[in-house]
């Protein structure tokens, strides 16, 4: 099987978020860049699929030079080769253009059986690129798959389970298809030391965005920047939610103990009823 | 482009309309109708859905477009994508909204790509500029930032909205019902639902619930989670969990709240033995009132909650639950 994984690099949102002086973007200075956590599930699922059915895993990623590090990580986990769509003006691009460019490059790379993507990127959290790629390629997709039940390459179909609000659903999909990966579908492996060594020699093709042929896919040079966006960020605020911070503690040590427990419970119920008015 | 604002109904497994649909209708009416100068319209896609038009009317829909089609009996990506895309091409609404549910997330980006629209997901505020551009707010960066997104010259302007972000307000109208025939070629349906199962539960669903009780790793076992269920049932609350609790096998993944689980914004969120990680807050940080019970006074959650007790859950929860019970049985 030929298996593709669309992998993105993201800001580690564990860090404190600072708005840049322009007010419409997040200051990325000093931020750590990591593989998008959902995409780790996608890479793992792809490698497991290859281990079961044979074939190759190809990583596709778009972004500036820094994303090569993330690509190498995916190769070290066990992917076979990678395509890097290199774009230095990347910061201002909107999700729509990202999906379009990635889809067009996938089309050029020949036939494939299955594509895995993450459900969303954790910095922008746009949550649309995976589904959009499937639409651009004219292939079916199953989003938010909690479990790939079965892949049958000969019959050209896959069976996937997804959790839906209030239950679950099992879907049979024709190959080639695209699957978007949420949390908890598998346990991503760490790259081993030999894996990391090997990754350095695995083929990595760099495609400058200028070679994409933007006009052919209905984009212009503007599309890669703010000017051509369909949706643009005009302002970013870091919400300062003011919490009341009324914490009931014990007398002698922080934990409430003995008789304090009863009075703490009583006080909390009272606060919730009379002050917060939520019960 | 017409001046119509569409809200596509999101249906539950049992075929009834999900609350987020009514919330979206009300918010569209309050924030967008006057600016666009057009009516708020409902859209129903499914099999045997015509009878639901009146319910959309109850929340202010002046028109309801209905596509009845056997292939739309259960939610299915291609069917929904084809039906909505065809309707959009024919009527050219200004704005199209649906809930950011598992279904909304599945087909809205595809429809947008197909009809050439701009799209955003999971809005928590919707508004429009004076020159009729949709403008929304949403969360990003693990809910630590709120960007405002402005739509630019691509129509329609499409967005999903987060459940529980807006108030559903009744505004009864008798909608004009417009039946639309859309041809869906069975050959175009490449994803087939082979099983659909509702979870047996009397508890409200997490994403819609007004109150949520959640347990973390500190519960220690699946068995101990009964303390959380008991409190939740007295409050009529949904039950959530942290990833650590899910990973430890105390409860299933569909209960996970957080960056990689569900996003909730109830009026009351009670966090029991939860440390308060960034990733957990990404899913519940917008709750109106947050209560924490934790034995560690240094737990980060005590820096970001409204009320809390520093104590052992096994000491504190039983008397707390008992008092809530007696209070609610009085009133
Ligand atoms: C990419 C990524 C995505 C993630 N996504 C999510 C997500 O979606 N949702 C999520 O929740 N997490 C997520 N996490 C995990 C997150 O980082 C934390 O590990 C997790 O939220 C911790 O869960 P917890 O609070 O239950 O456990 P812990 O951090 O272990 O906290 C347990 C708490 O229980 C308290 N406690 C123990 N015993 C008692 C007792 N008897 N009485 C009272 N208190 C007690 C302890 O003091 C402690 O504060 C993600 C992590 C990563 C890296
Ligand atoms: N620049 C990118 N390069 C490669 N994959 C991407 C990129 N942006 C998004 N993706 C993929 O699309 C998924 C959803 O991203 P998004 O719609 O941006 O939240 C991610 O999990 C990735 O699999």
XYZ file of C-alpha atoms and ligand atoms in Angstrom:
686
model
C 0.000 0.000 0.000
C 1.025 3.576 -0.470
C 0.189 5.502 2.659
C 0.500 9.277 2.993
C 0.593 11.282 6.192
C 0.061 15.020 6.132
C 2.112 16.318 9.022
C 2.255 19.813 10.424
C 4.509 21.587 12.821
C 2.932 23.651 15.550
C 3.808 25.976 18.374
C 3.956 24.237 21.691
C 0.902 25.788 23.307
C 2.098 24.755 26.747
C 4.024 28.044 26.710
C 2.656 31.418 27.719
C 0.970 33.106 24.786
C 1.994 36.656 23.910
C 0.313 38.767 21.270
C 2.759 40.441 18.894
C 2.904 44.211 18.660
C 0.781 44.234 15.498
C -2.054 42.823 17.611
C -3.166 40.286 15.046
C -0.776 37.400 15.568
C 0.879 35.437 18.310
C 4.485 36.252 19.072
C 6.399 33.119 18.153
C 9.790 34.430 19.264
C 11.417 31.918 21.576
C 8.592 29.449 21.163
C 9.233 25.782 20.777
C 8.065 24.095 17.596
C 6.838 20.519 17.825
C 5.088 17.938 15.689
C 1.359 18.599 15.967
C 0.229 16.047 18.598
C -2.696 14.796 16.511
C -0.360 14.236 13.608
C 1.697 11.917 15.809
C -1.355 9.675 15.959
C -1.625 9.932 12.188
C 2.020 8.910 11.693
C 1.654 6.015 14.143
C -1.510 4.773 12.428
C 0.237 4.936 9.054
C 3.221 2.941 10.301
C 0.980 0.325 11.886
C -0.928 0.060 8.619
C 2.314 -0.491 6.754
C 3.444 -3.084 9.295
C 0.243 -5.005 8.678
C -0.172 -4.638 4.945
C 3.266 -3.755 3.626
C 4.032 -0.820 1.404
C 5.460 2.608 2.097
C 4.701 5.652 4.205
C 5.252 9.081 2.697
C 5.206 12.252 4.790
C 3.907 15.492 3.264
C 4.458 18.750 5.078
C 4.246 22.410 4.184
C 6.046 25.280 5.876
C 9.348 27.107 6.229
C 12.728 25.407 6.709
C 12.042 24.705 10.387
C 9.472 21.993 9.536
C 12.276 19.727 8.288
C 12.929 18.841 11.906
C 9.370 17.558 12.297
C 9.642 15.668 9.011
C 12.819 13.976 10.276
C 10.981 12.996 13.432
C 8.276 11.282 11.372
C 10.951 9.523 9.306
C 12.674 8.432 12.506
C 9.398 6.948 13.744
C 9.426 4.762 10.653
C 8.117 6.628 7.615
C 10.034 5.954 4.398
C 10.283 9.231 2.550
C 8.989 12.787 2.638
C 7.925 15.732 0.564
C 8.530 19.188 1.979
C 6.605 22.012 0.353
C 8.906 24.846 1.266
C 7.297 28.190 1.870
C 9.064 30.992 3.683
C 6.180 33.452 3.698
C 4.168 30.795 5.494
C 3.113 32.905 8.474
C 0.291 34.727 6.743
C -1.197 31.889 4.752
C -4.774 30.833 5.523
C -5.982 27.252 5.955
C -7.741 27.223 2.631
C -4.553 27.885 0.660
C -2.620 25.348 2.756
C -5.162 22.634 1.916
C -5.212 23.535 -1.743
C -1.430 23.526 -2.158
C -0.973 20.263 -0.246
C -3.732 18.576 -2.269
C -2.183 19.660 -5.548
C 1.205 18.273 -4.551
C -0.403 14.996 -3.476
C -2.068 14.758 -6.875
C 1.305 15.094 -8.558
C 2.889 12.396 -6.440
C 0.935 9.598 -8.076
C -1.503 6.988 -6.837
C -1.989 6.223 -3.166
C -4.343 4.114 -1.054
C -4.861 6.009 2.131
C -4.040 9.400 3.663
C -3.886 10.154 7.382
C -4.047 13.682 8.810
C -4.551 15.128 12.274
C -7.980 16.446 13.248
C -6.651 19.930 13.882
C -3.482 21.822 14.525
C -3.152 22.878 18.160
C -1.962 26.446 17.615
C -4.456 27.826 15.113
C -6.931 25.032 15.830
C -8.509 25.611 12.427
C -9.724 22.022 12.049
C -10.459 22.047 8.343
C -7.381 21.215 6.293
C -7.771 17.405 6.422
C -11.360 17.352 5.188
C -10.585 20.015 2.612
C -7.718 17.967 1.154
C -10.088 15.026 0.663
C -12.568 17.287 -1.102
C -9.876 18.753 -3.370
C -8.688 15.250 -4.262
C -12.231 14.014 -4.847
C -11.831 11.115 -2.430
C -14.033 10.152 0.535
C -12.969 10.803 4.092
C -13.848 9.659 7.556
C -13.090 12.273 10.187
C -12.346 11.853 13.886
C -11.739 8.129 13.611
C -11.287 6.563 17.035
C -10.362 3.190 15.627
C -9.429 1.807 12.239
C -11.237 -1.522 12.511
C -10.010 -3.049 9.303
C -8.304 -2.197 6.046
C -8.796 -4.491 3.097
C -6.468 -3.348 0.306
C -7.659 -6.080 -2.086
C -11.329 -5.149 -1.760
C -10.261 -1.479 -1.656
C -12.142 -0.601 1.473
C -11.633 0.291 5.112
C -13.885 0.089 8.144
C -13.576 2.811 10.788
C -15.264 3.577 14.035
C -15.924 7.112 15.181
C -17.439 8.461 18.362
C -20.379 10.745 17.733
C -22.295 12.878 20.205
C -24.391 10.387 22.114
C -23.013 7.169 20.658
C -20.762 5.755 18.004
C -20.816 4.993 14.332
C -19.062 2.398 12.187
C -18.396 3.474 8.629
C -17.217 1.537 5.617
C -15.284 3.660 3.181
C -13.883 3.019 -0.276
C -10.169 3.395 -0.900
C -8.447 5.641 -1.642
C -9.667 7.644 1.313
C -8.531 10.135 3.904
C -8.794 9.636 7.648
C -8.466 12.381 10.252
C -7.063 11.349 13.613
C -8.207 12.536 17.026
C -6.632 11.658 20.343
C -6.484 8.187 21.807
C -6.669 6.153 18.593
C -3.255 4.602 19.265
C -0.076 5.215 21.210
C 2.518 7.020 19.118
C 5.950 5.432 19.307
C 9.110 7.297 20.146
C 11.815 7.503 17.566
C 14.594 5.055 18.451
C 18.242 6.015 18.201
C 18.819 3.779 15.137
C 15.595 5.235 13.736
C 16.993 8.730 14.122
C 20.253 7.713 12.412
C 18.409 6.079 9.537
C 16.086 9.048 9.107
C 19.024 11.190 8.076
C 19.488 9.099 4.954
C 15.863 8.733 3.943
C 14.778 10.600 0.801
C 13.378 14.073 1.438
C 12.203 15.947 -1.612
C 11.955 19.681 -1.365
C 9.366 21.412 -3.523
C 9.625 25.214 -3.506
C 6.155 26.686 -3.379
C 7.068 28.659 -6.509
C 7.065 25.342 -8.412
C 3.497 24.528 -7.452
C 1.842 26.303 -10.357
C -0.552 28.355 -8.299
C -2.684 29.567 -11.209
C -3.474 26.004 -12.208
C -5.064 25.339 -8.863
C -6.987 28.575 -8.758
C -4.663 30.494 -6.461
C -2.480 33.533 -6.992
C 0.768 34.610 -5.372
C -1.448 36.714 -3.103
C -3.166 33.576 -1.875
C -0.085 32.685 0.105
C -0.211 35.877 2.118
C -2.700 38.003 3.956
C -3.886 39.803 0.838
C -5.378 36.712 -0.730
C -6.853 35.082 2.344
C -10.509 34.116 2.500
C -10.566 34.647 6.195
C -8.043 36.763 8.041
C -7.214 37.364 11.651
C -7.830 40.991 12.532
C -7.135 40.831 16.225
C -5.962 38.405 18.885
C -6.792 38.749 22.537
C -5.444 36.712 25.383
C -8.484 36.378 27.606
C -7.904 37.200 31.223
C -10.749 35.339 32.808
C -11.117 36.630 36.326
C -11.846 33.722 38.604
C -13.026 34.255 42.167
C -10.396 31.997 43.726
C -12.347 31.403 46.932
C -10.556 28.378 48.285
C -11.645 26.745 51.513
C -8.683 25.405 53.475
C -8.094 23.720 56.812
C -6.998 25.507 59.984
C -3.717 23.794 60.747
C -2.792 22.273 57.453
C -4.103 23.148 54.022
C -6.337 20.071 53.778
C -9.664 20.224 55.554
C -9.832 17.505 58.189
C -12.346 16.075 60.665
C -15.135 18.446 61.539
C -13.805 20.978 59.038
C -14.933 18.709 56.250
C -18.602 19.121 57.081
C -18.410 22.871 57.416
C -16.378 23.166 54.204
C -19.009 21.163 52.324
C -21.719 23.348 53.790
C -19.908 26.549 52.918
C -19.297 25.452 49.330
C -22.951 24.552 48.811
C -23.932 27.934 50.216
C -21.549 29.796 47.905
C -22.820 27.918 44.889
C -26.411 28.633 45.772
C -26.281 32.186 47.062
C -23.301 33.778 45.390
C -22.783 31.903 42.131
C -26.468 30.937 41.825
C -25.646 27.781 39.894
C -27.448 25.193 42.006
C -25.508 36.800 -3.024
C -28.856 37.029 -1.285
C -29.265 38.474 2.189
C -30.372 35.202 3.759
C -28.713 33.728 6.824
C -28.953 29.973 6.983
C -28.737 27.673 9.935
C -28.403 24.021 9.006
C -30.100 21.823 11.600
C -27.908 19.345 13.387
C -29.792 16.139 14.150
C -29.264 13.647 16.947
C -29.196 9.900 16.394
C -32.887 9.738 17.303
C -33.678 12.296 14.615
C -34.512 15.189 16.934
C -32.916 18.612 16.555
C -29.847 19.370 18.595
C -29.992 22.386 20.915
C -27.049 24.114 19.217
C -29.316 24.606 16.187
C -31.726 26.720 18.227
C -28.835 28.609 19.791
C -27.476 29.398 16.326
C -30.887 30.541 15.042
C -31.295 32.897 18.000
C -27.810 34.320 17.701
C -28.141 34.773 13.934
C -31.358 36.666 14.524
C -29.863 38.856 17.250
C -26.512 39.635 15.634
C -26.770 39.194 11.893
C -30.312 39.616 10.582
C -30.430 43.399 10.855
C -26.930 43.867 9.408
C -27.615 41.688 6.373
C -31.211 42.852 6.059
C -32.342 39.315 5.378
C -34.336 36.597 7.059
C -32.924 33.840 9.198
C -33.707 30.534 7.500
C -33.463 26.948 8.647
C -32.175 24.081 6.530
C -33.234 20.480 7.127
C -31.367 17.633 5.448
C -32.517 14.078 6.050
C -35.288 11.550 5.546
C -38.645 12.374 7.149
C -37.516 15.724 8.435
C -40.255 18.024 7.076
C -42.184 17.731 10.298
C -39.310 19.443 12.130
C -39.736 22.746 10.274
C -42.106 24.089 12.924
C -39.469 23.656 15.602
C -37.049 25.823 13.659
C -39.872 28.357 13.311
C -40.231 28.431 17.051
C -36.732 29.909 17.272
C -37.223 32.501 14.581
C -36.704 30.757 11.227
C -38.857 32.576 8.678
C -38.155 30.103 5.908
C -37.127 26.485 6.069
C -35.457 24.717 3.147
C -36.068 20.985 3.278
C -34.218 18.260 1.405
C -35.897 14.904 1.865
C -33.806 12.053 0.561
C -33.484 8.418 1.599
C -29.692 8.581 1.283
C -29.696 11.214 4.027
C -31.397 8.967 6.569
C -28.296 8.738 8.729
C -25.668 11.420 8.592
C -23.384 10.665 5.706
C -20.584 12.872 4.503
C -21.111 12.797 0.758
C -24.892 13.040 0.950
C -24.774 16.079 3.210
C -21.988 17.673 1.192
C -23.868 17.275 -2.084
C -27.231 18.403 -0.683
C -25.925 21.516 1.059
C -23.606 22.477 -1.808
C -26.460 22.269 -4.309
C -28.730 24.384 -2.113
C -26.024 26.986 -1.648
C -25.301 27.201 -5.369
C -28.981 27.641 -6.133
C -29.938 30.183 -3.469
C -26.636 31.883 -2.666
C -27.173 32.717 0.981
C -24.884 35.270 2.600
C -24.061 33.216 5.683
C -24.335 29.494 6.477
C -24.018 28.250 10.048
C -24.176 24.879 11.769
C -23.120 23.384 15.101
C -19.512 22.419 15.656
C -20.558 18.855 16.335
C -18.873 15.709 15.078
C -21.073 16.054 11.992
C -20.518 19.770 11.423
C -16.769 19.228 11.655
C -17.045 16.431 9.149
C -18.728 18.136 6.209
C -18.574 21.933 6.546
C -14.942 22.287 5.394
C -15.705 20.080 2.384
C -18.790 22.066 1.410
C -16.813 25.292 1.720
C -14.108 23.962 -0.580
C -16.712 22.764 -3.060
C -18.663 26.033 -3.301
C -15.638 28.321 -2.969
C -16.642 29.738 0.406
C -14.609 30.981 3.325
C -15.063 28.925 6.451
C -14.172 28.989 10.142
C -14.825 26.354 12.771
C -16.060 26.490 16.355
C -17.026 30.155 16.676
C -17.970 31.436 20.119
C -19.206 34.825 18.867
C -20.701 35.847 15.537
C -21.099 39.366 14.259
C -20.918 41.342 11.032
C -19.214 44.514 9.872
C -21.205 47.396 8.368
C -20.198 46.247 4.897
C -21.763 42.843 5.495
C -18.733 40.763 6.238
C -19.069 38.035 8.779
C -16.752 38.396 11.731
C -16.372 35.719 14.372
C -14.393 35.019 17.497
C -13.036 31.599 18.375
C -10.443 29.990 20.576
C -6.925 29.120 19.460
C -3.658 28.055 21.078
C -5.249 25.584 23.486
C -7.900 28.167 24.303
C -5.311 30.612 25.562
C -6.001 33.089 22.776
C -9.134 34.429 21.123
C -8.598 35.576 17.544
C -11.197 37.624 15.703
C -11.579 36.338 12.151
C -12.906 38.515 9.361
C -14.302 37.036 6.143
C -13.072 38.508 2.863
C -14.944 38.473 -0.417
C -15.738 34.788 -0.722
C -19.325 33.661 -0.444
C -21.132 32.297 1.315
C -19.430 32.953 4.618
C -19.607 29.713 6.549
C -18.945 28.887 10.155
C -19.662 26.233 12.729
C -20.506 27.428 16.234
C -19.621 25.888 19.581
C -22.579 24.372 21.437
C -23.610 26.208 24.610
C -22.089 29.523 23.510
C -25.366 31.304 22.850
C -28.787 31.420 24.444
C -31.668 29.845 22.561
C -34.528 32.349 22.686
C -37.997 31.507 21.445
C -39.331 33.823 18.778
C -42.210 31.960 17.153
C -42.694 32.289 13.417
C -44.672 30.195 10.990
C -41.975 29.438 8.487
C -42.502 29.200 4.775
C -41.434 25.649 3.929
C -39.553 25.217 0.674
C -39.072 21.663 -0.505
C -35.964 21.143 -2.585
C -35.290 18.052 -4.610
C -31.596 17.202 -4.799
C -30.416 14.260 -6.844
C -27.858 12.207 -5.003
C -26.292 9.542 -7.175
C -25.773 6.428 -5.028
C -22.425 6.036 -6.822
C -21.286 9.258 -5.157
C -21.784 7.815 -1.697
C -18.436 6.311 -0.831
C -18.852 6.161 2.916
C -21.528 3.821 4.148
C -22.729 3.756 7.738
C -22.822 0.102 8.718
C -23.638 0.576 12.362
C -24.913 3.428 14.441
C -25.413 2.993 18.125
C -26.732 5.332 20.756
C -25.087 5.110 24.104
C -27.485 3.965 26.782
C -27.440 6.801 29.231
C -29.919 9.011 31.002
C -27.271 11.634 31.556
C -27.118 14.708 29.380
C -24.480 14.839 26.689
C -21.236 16.506 27.647
C -21.149 19.136 24.934
C -24.683 20.307 25.626
C -24.822 19.994 29.379
C -25.524 22.932 31.627
C -23.573 21.301 34.456
C -20.607 18.951 34.300
C -18.974 16.894 37.021
C -15.518 15.660 36.043
C -13.055 13.280 37.584
C -9.292 13.032 37.279
C -6.541 10.572 37.987
C -6.964 11.155 41.705
C -10.162 9.083 41.666
C -7.850 6.103 41.589
C -10.148 3.540 39.981
C -13.126 2.954 37.749
C -15.047 1.859 40.825
C -14.385 5.144 42.607
C -15.827 7.094 39.700
C -19.216 6.228 41.198
C -18.702 9.226 43.499
C -18.619 11.479 40.454
C -21.656 9.811 38.859
C -23.630 10.127 42.050
C -23.017 13.858 42.377
C -23.649 14.371 38.665
C -26.968 12.548 38.764
C -28.206 14.664 41.641
C -27.258 17.791 39.708
C -28.578 16.506 36.387
C -25.034 16.954 35.134
C -23.001 15.245 32.443
C -19.851 13.406 33.491
C -16.431 14.212 32.114
C -12.889 13.092 32.814
C -9.276 14.001 32.225
C -7.041 12.214 29.802
C -5.103 10.770 32.713
C -8.309 9.174 34.015
C -9.167 7.870 30.562
C -5.644 6.541 30.016
C -5.801 4.772 33.357
C -8.962 3.022 32.179
C -11.328 4.612 34.705
C -13.712 5.694 31.976
C -14.106 5.651 28.184
C -12.524 8.172 25.827
C -15.843 9.745 24.916
C -15.831 11.287 28.396
C -12.515 13.059 27.910
C -12.649 16.823 28.217
C -9.795 18.915 26.920
C -7.685 19.856 23.998
C -7.886 16.388 22.536
C -11.281 15.553 23.982
C -14.530 17.455 24.069
C -14.978 21.174 24.503
C -17.588 22.078 27.077
C -18.842 25.392 28.414
C -21.405 24.679 31.110
C -22.621 27.051 33.796
C -21.059 24.861 36.436
C -17.972 22.651 36.119
C -16.941 20.623 39.146
C -13.395 19.276 38.843
C -12.717 16.435 41.237
C -9.126 15.345 41.755
C -8.022 17.155 38.622
C -4.727 19.031 38.671
C -5.733 21.622 36.089
C -3.396 21.096 33.132
C -3.331 23.475 30.189
C -4.693 20.700 27.992
C -7.635 20.033 30.267
C -8.423 23.743 30.515
C -8.436 23.960 26.729
C -11.696 22.015 26.890
C -13.414 23.564 29.907
C -11.754 26.913 30.583
C -14.776 28.813 29.286
C -17.105 27.274 31.879
C -18.923 29.997 33.761
C -18.221 28.729 37.263
C -15.403 26.308 38.034
C -15.263 24.395 41.302
C -12.263 22.306 42.371
C -11.864 19.618 44.964
C -8.252 18.562 45.320
C -6.007 17.526 48.157
C -2.971 19.376 46.894
C -3.087 23.099 47.786
C -0.457 23.711 45.107
C -2.490 22.127 42.304
C -2.651 24.590 39.383
C -6.433 24.325 39.330
C -6.599 26.391 42.511
C -5.125 29.309 40.547
C -7.892 29.168 37.945
C -11.153 28.251 39.644
C -13.930 30.152 41.357
C -14.487 27.974 44.382
C -12.550 25.132 45.844
C -11.934 22.915 48.802
C -8.476 21.675 49.643
C -9.235 18.202 50.877
C -9.380 14.514 50.160
C -12.186 13.786 47.752
C -13.155 10.696 49.712
C -13.707 12.913 52.785
C -15.225 15.914 51.076
C -17.395 14.538 48.324
C -19.868 12.473 50.379
C -20.965 15.330 52.682
C -20.957 17.773 49.759
C -23.091 15.443 47.648
C -25.467 14.845 50.550
C -25.960 18.558 51.097
C -26.522 19.265 47.413
C -29.059 16.473 47.420
C -31.011 17.777 50.362
C -30.911 21.324 49.010
C -32.218 20.302 45.608
C -34.921 18.091 47.051
C -36.234 21.048 49.059
C -36.472 23.415 46.136
C -0.865 16.616 23.366
C -1.556 16.429 24.653
C -2.935 16.465 24.679
C -3.613 16.308 25.883
N -4.984 16.379 25.869
C -5.633 16.311 27.048
C -7.057 16.430 27.101
O -7.744 16.560 26.094
N -7.661 16.389 28.299
C -6.948 16.237 29.474
O -7.582 16.210 30.540
N -5.623 16.097 29.443
C -4.953 16.118 28.270
N -3.599 15.954 28.263
C -2.935 15.514 29.511
C -2.620 16.647 30.462
O -1.379 17.188 30.140
C -2.586 16.129 31.916
O -1.656 15.081 31.995
C -3.922 15.610 32.412
O -4.944 16.555 32.165
C -3.838 15.340 33.898
O -5.000 14.736 34.367
P -5.368 14.756 35.896
O -5.551 16.144 36.350
O -6.513 13.820 36.076
O -4.126 14.036 36.544
P -2.980 14.589 37.461
O -2.292 15.730 36.846
O -2.187 13.416 37.868
O -3.755 15.171 38.715
C -4.449 14.393 39.641
C -4.867 15.313 40.767
O -5.664 14.593 41.676
C -5.353 15.044 42.982
N -5.724 13.967 43.915
C -5.190 12.731 44.014
N -5.827 12.017 44.951
C -6.783 12.814 45.456
C -7.768 12.648 46.469
N -7.907 11.511 47.138
N -8.589 13.690 46.751
C -8.459 14.863 46.096
N -7.549 15.072 45.124
C -6.729 14.064 44.815
C -3.889 15.333 42.943
O -3.545 16.280 43.956
C -3.700 15.899 41.536
O -3.794 17.306 41.515
C -2.901 16.091 27.073
C -1.513 16.055 27.048
C -0.838 16.220 25.867
C 0.675 16.188 25.882
N 1.218 23.271 6.875
C 0.794 22.008 6.964
N 1.559 20.992 6.503
C 1.140 19.727 6.557
N -0.026 19.361 7.085
C -0.846 20.313 7.545
C -0.490 21.691 7.523
N -1.503 22.377 8.070
C -2.444 21.472 8.437
N -2.062 20.223 8.118
C -2.778 18.947 8.332
O -4.153 19.211 8.510
C -4.547 18.856 9.829
C -5.587 19.822 10.317
O -5.020 21.098 10.425
P -5.854 22.451 10.587
O -7.019 22.381 9.689
O -4.897 23.526 10.220
O -6.257 22.529 12.035
C -3.270 18.781 10.627
O -3.399 17.922 11.733
C -2.301 18.249 9.584
O -2.453 16.854 9.398
